[in-house]
Coordinates of C-alpha atoms in Angstrom, one line a residue:
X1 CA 14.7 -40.2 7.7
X2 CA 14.6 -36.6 7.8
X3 CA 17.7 -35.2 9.0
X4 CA 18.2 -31.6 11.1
X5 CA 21.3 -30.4 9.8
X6 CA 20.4 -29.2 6.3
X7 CA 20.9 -25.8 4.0
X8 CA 18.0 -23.8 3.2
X9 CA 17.1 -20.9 1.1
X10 CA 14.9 -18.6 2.3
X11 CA 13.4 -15.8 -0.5
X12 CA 12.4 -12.3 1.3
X13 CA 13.8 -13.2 4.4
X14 CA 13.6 -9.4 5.6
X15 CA 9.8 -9.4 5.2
X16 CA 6.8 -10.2 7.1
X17 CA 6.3 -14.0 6.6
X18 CA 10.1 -14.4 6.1
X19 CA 11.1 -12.8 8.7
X20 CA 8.8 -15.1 11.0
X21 CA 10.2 -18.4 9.1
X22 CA 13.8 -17.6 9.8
X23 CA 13.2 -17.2 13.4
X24 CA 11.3 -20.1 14.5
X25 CA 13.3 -22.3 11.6
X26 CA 16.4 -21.2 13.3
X27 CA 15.4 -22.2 16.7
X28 CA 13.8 -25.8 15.3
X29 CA 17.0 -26.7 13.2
X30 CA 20.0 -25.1 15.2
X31 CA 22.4 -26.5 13.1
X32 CA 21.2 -25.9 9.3
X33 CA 22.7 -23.5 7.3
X34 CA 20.2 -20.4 6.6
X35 CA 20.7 -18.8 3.3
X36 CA 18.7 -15.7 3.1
X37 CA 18.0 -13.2 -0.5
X38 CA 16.0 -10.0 0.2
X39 CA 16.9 -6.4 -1.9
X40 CA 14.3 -5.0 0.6
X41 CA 12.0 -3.2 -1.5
X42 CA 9.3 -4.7 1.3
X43 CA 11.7 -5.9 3.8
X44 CA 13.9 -4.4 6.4
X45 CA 17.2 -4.4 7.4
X46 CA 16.7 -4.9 11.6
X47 CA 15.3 -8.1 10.0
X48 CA 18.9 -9.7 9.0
X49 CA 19.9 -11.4 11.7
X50 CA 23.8 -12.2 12.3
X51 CA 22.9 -16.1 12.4
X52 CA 22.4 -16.1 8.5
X53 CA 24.0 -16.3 5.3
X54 CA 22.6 -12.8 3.6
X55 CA 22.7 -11.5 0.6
X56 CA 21.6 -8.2 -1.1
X57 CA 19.6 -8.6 -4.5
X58 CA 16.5 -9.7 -7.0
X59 CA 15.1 -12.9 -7.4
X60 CA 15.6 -11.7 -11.0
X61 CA 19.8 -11.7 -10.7
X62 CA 20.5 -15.0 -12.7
X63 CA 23.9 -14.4 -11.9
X64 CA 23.3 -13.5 -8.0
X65 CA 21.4 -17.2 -7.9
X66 CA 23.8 -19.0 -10.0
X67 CA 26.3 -17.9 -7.0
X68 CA 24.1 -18.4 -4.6
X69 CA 23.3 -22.2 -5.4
X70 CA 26.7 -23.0 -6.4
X71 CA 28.2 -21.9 -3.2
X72 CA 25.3 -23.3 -1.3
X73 CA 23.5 -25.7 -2.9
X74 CA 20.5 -25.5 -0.5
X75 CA 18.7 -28.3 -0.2
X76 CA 15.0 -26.6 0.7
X77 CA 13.7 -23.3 -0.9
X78 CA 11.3 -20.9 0.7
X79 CA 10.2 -18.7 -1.7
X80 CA 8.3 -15.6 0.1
X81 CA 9.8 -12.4 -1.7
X82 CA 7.2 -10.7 -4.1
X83 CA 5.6 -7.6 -4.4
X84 CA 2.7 -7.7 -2.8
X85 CA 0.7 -5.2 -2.8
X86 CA -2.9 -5.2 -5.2
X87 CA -2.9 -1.1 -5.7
X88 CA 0.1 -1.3 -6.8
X89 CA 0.0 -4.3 -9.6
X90 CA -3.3 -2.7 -10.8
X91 CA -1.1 0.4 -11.1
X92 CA 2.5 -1.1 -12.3
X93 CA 1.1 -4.8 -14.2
X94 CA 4.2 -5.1 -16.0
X95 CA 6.8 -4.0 -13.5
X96 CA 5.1 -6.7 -10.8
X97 CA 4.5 -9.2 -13.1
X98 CA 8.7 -9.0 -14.0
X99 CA 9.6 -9.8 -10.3
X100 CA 6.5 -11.9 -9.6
X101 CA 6.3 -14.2 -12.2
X102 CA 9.7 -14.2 -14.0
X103 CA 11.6 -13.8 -10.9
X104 CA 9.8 -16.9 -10.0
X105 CA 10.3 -18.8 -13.0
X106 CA 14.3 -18.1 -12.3
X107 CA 13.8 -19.4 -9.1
X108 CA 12.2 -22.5 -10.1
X109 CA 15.1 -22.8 -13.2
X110 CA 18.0 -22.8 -10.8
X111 CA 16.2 -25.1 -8.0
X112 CA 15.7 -27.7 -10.9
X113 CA 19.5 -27.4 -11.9
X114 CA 20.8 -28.0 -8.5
X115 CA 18.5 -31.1 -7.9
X116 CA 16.3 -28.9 -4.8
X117 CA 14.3 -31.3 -2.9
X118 CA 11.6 -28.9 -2.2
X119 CA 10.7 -26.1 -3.6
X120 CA 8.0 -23.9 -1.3
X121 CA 6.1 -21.3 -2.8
X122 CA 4.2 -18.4 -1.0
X123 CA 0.6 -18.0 -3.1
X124 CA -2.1 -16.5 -2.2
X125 CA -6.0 -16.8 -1.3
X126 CA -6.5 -14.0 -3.9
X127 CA -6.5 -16.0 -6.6
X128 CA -9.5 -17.3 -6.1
X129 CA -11.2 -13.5 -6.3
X130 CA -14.7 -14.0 -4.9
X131 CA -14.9 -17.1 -3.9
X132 CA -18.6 -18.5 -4.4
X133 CA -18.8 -21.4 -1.9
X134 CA -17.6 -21.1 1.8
X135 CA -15.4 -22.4 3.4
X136 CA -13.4 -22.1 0.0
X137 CA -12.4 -25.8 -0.8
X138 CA -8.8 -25.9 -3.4
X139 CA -11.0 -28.7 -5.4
X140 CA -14.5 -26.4 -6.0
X141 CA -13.4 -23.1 -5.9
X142 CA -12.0 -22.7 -9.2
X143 CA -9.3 -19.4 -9.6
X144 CA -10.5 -16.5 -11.2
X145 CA -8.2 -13.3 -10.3
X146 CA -9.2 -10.0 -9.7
X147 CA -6.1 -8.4 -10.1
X148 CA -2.5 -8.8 -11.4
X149 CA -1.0 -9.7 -7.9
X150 CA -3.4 -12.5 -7.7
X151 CA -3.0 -13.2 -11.8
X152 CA 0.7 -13.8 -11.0
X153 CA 0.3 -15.8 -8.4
X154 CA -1.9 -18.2 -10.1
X155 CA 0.4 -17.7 -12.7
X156 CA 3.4 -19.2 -10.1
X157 CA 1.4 -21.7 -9.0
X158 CA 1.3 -23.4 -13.1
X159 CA 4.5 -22.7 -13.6
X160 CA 5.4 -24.6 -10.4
X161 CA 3.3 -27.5 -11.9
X162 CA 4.7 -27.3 -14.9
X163 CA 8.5 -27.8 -13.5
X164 CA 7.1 -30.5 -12.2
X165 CA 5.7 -32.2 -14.3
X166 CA 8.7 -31.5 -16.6
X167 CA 12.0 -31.7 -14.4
X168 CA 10.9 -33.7 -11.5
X169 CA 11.1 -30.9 -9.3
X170 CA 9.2 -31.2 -6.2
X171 CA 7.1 -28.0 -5.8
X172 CA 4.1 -27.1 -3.0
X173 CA 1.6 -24.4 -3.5
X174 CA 0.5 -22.6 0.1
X175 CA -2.3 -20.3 -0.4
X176 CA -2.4 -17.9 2.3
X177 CA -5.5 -16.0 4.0
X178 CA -5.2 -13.0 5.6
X179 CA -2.1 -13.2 7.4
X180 CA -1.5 -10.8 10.2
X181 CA 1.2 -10.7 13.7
X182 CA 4.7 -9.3 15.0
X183 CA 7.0 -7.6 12.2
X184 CA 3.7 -6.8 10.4
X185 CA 4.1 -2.9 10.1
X186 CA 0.6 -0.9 9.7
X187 CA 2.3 1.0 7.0
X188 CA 3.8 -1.8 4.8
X189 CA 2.9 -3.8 1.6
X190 CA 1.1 -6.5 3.8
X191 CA -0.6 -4.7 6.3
X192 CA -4.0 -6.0 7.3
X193 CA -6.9 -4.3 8.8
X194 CA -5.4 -5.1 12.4
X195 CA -1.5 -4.1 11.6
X196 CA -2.8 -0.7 9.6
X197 CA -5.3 -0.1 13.2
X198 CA -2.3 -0.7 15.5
X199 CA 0.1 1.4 13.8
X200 CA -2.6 4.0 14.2
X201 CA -3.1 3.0 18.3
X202 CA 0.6 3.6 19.1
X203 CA 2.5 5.1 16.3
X204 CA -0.5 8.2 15.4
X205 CA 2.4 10.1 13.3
X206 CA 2.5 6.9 11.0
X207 CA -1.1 6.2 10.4
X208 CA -4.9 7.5 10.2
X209 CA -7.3 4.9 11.3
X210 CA -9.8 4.2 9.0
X211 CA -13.2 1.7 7.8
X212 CA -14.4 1.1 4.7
X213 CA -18.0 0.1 4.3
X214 CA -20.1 -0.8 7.3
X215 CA -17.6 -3.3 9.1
X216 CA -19.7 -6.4 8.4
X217 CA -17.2 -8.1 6.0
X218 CA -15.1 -11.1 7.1
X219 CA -12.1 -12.7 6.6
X220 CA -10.0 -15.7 7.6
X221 CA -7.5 -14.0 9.4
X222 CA -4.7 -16.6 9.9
X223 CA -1.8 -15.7 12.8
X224 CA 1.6 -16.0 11.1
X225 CA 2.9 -18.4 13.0
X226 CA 0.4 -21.1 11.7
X227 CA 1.9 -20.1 8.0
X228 CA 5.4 -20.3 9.6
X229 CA 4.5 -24.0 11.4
X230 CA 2.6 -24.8 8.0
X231 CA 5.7 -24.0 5.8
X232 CA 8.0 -26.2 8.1
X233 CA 5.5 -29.1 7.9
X234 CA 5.6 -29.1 4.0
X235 CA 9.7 -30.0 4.3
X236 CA 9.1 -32.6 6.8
X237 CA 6.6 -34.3 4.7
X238 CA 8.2 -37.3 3.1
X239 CA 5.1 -36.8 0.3
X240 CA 5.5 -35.5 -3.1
X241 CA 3.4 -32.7 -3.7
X242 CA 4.3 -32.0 -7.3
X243 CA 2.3 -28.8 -7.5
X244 CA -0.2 -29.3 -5.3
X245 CA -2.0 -26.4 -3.9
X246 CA -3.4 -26.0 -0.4
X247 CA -5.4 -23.4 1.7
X248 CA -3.8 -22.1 4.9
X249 CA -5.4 -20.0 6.9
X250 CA -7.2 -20.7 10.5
X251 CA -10.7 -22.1 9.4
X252 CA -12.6 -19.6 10.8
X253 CA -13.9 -15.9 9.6
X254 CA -14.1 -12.5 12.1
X255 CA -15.6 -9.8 11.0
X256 CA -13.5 -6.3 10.9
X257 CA -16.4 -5.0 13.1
X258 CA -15.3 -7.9 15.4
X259 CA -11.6 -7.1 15.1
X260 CA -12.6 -3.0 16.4
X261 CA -14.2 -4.8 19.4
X262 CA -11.1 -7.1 20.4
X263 CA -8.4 -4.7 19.4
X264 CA -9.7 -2.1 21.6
X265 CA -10.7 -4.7 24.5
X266 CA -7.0 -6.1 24.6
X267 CA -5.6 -2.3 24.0
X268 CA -7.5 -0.5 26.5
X269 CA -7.3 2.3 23.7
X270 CA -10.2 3.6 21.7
X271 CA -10.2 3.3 17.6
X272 CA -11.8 6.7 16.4
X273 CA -12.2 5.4 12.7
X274 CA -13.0 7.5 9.7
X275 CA -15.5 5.9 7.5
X276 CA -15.0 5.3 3.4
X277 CA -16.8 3.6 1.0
X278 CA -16.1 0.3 0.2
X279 CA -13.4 -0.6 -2.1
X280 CA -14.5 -1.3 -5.7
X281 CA -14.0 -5.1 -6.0
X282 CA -13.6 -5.9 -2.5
X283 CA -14.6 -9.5 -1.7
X284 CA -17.1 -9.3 1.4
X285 CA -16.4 -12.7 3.2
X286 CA -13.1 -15.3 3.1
X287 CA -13.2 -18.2 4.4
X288 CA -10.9 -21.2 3.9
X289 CA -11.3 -24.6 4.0
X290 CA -8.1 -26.5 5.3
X291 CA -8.7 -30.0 5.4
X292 CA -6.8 -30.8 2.7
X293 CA -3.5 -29.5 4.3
X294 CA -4.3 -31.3 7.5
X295 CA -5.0 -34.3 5.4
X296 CA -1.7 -34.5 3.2
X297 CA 0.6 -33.1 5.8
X298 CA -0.9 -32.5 9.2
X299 CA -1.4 -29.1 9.3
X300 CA -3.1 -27.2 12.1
X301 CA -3.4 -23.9 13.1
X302 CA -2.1 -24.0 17.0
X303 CA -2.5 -20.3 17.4
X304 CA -6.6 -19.4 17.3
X305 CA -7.3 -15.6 16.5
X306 CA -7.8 -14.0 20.2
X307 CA -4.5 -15.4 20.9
X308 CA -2.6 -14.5 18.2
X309 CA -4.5 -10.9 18.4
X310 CA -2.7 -10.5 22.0
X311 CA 0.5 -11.4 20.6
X312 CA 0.6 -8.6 17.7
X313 CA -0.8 -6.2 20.1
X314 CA 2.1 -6.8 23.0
X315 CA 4.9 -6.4 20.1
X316 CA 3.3 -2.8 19.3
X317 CA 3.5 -2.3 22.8
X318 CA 7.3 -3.1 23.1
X319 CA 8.0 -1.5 19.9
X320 CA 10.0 1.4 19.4
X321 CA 9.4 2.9 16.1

């Protein structure tokens, strides 16, 4: 039976995705204890909320964890701090590949000494580069990285097999597409096309809107609170994943020529966009298929693209800087 009142862990809690997670978890589970870790190189600090346990630092601090879990002892670890961005892996491979993969790895070593239940891990669709077949199935799409973000995520993914496989730790592999909505800042490390054309909409000063190539390109842009709901559904599973990957995104591809059209319907402001070239390496279409995750733990995206659009859009309205 799966109880309410339980201690999480939540990595990069001031961030994007984390950010989102804490709020909705802390309104689903009331009475849990919410352990949060962020040294916000990515996150910010209006995102530490008073209802939390938080503490300044690096997944890399073995000592910072040891305290952590000893004090703690979280039952359920969300693991969404990283560095995110592609540029700047392709420009700082080993620095990235310290936090991303070995900060990881400590993660993973503490969660299997303190008997963790769950351990969730925050991957990405880019490990797949350019996928062949659409919609992208986990099974026939086989990895094949692009980059060093998306190496070291792949790389994450084995090692969570691998701890496994060798200490029984439960571990889950999300794959996320395209993840866009509130607390997404235009000028952060995982700003989409629609965050970085918002910011530009109603905070000029902070951002030049800009497209690259002719538009056509597509992607499986997948509202954050589907990642959030998806997350939650992973800890409520009474499966054992063991490693197991799984694509979440919506289902569904819009093209950024598309997004222009609906960001400046639901605006009523007009994207004047400077044109560049496409980006070397760019993948032209994403596109996931997420029957998988619906069929191990019934996962479905409740928020469809338009809606989730309106959403962002009305939180850059009531923003304030």
């Amino acid at each position: 039976m799966f109880k309410n009142n339980m201690t999480i862990l939540i990595t990069g809690v001031a961030g994007f995705i984390g950010s989102n997670f804490y709020r909705k978890f802390r309104v689903d589970f009331p009475k849990s204890k919410i352990v949060g870790l962020d040294n916000f190189s990515s996150g910010r600090r209006q995102n530490v909320d008073k209802g939390m346990i938080f503490y300044k630092g690096s997944i890399e601090d073995k000592k910072l964890l040891q305290k952590i879990f000893k004090k703690h002892r979280p039952e359920y670890v969300f693991h969404f701090a990283a560095i995110p961005r592609v540029s700047y892996s392709v420009e700082f491979p080993v620095e990235t590949s310290r936090v991303n993969i070995c900060g990881t790895v400590a993660l993973l070593e503490i969660s299997q000494k303190f008997k963790v239940k769950k351990f969730v891990l925050s991957s990405s669709s880019a490990v797949y580069g350019g996928a062949k077949k659409l919609p992208t199935k986990e099974s026939e799409s086989l990895p094949d990285p692009t980059s060093p973000y998306a190496a070291q995520k792949l790389s994450d993914e084995i090692f969570c097999k691998v701890f496994s496989k060798l200490y029984n730790l439960d571990t889950v592999c999300l794959r996320y597409f395209n993840v866009f909505g509130p607390w997404q800042y235009g000028d952060s490390a995982y700003s989409t096309v629609i965050s970085a054309w918002l910011e530009s909409l109603y905070f000029s000063k902070n951002k030049k809107p800009f497209i690259e190539g002719d538009g056509g390109q597509s992607r499986d842009f997948c509202y954050v609170d589907n990642v959030v709901s998806a997350n939650i559904a992973v800890m409520k599973s009474n499966k054992k994943f063991f490693g197991e990957v799984f694509n979440i995104a919506h289902g569904e591809r819009t093209t950024v020529n598309e997004v222009r059209i609906m960001i400046e319907k639901h605006s009523g402001k007009k994207l004047h966009l400077e044109r560049r070239p496409s980006r070397i390496g760019d993948v032209r279409h994403t596109h996931a298929d997420i029957s998988k995750a619906k069929k191990w733990f019934g996962y479905r995206p409740t928020v469809d693209f338009q809606s989730g659009l309106k959403k962002t859009i009305e939180w850059f309205e009531k923003r304030e800087k």
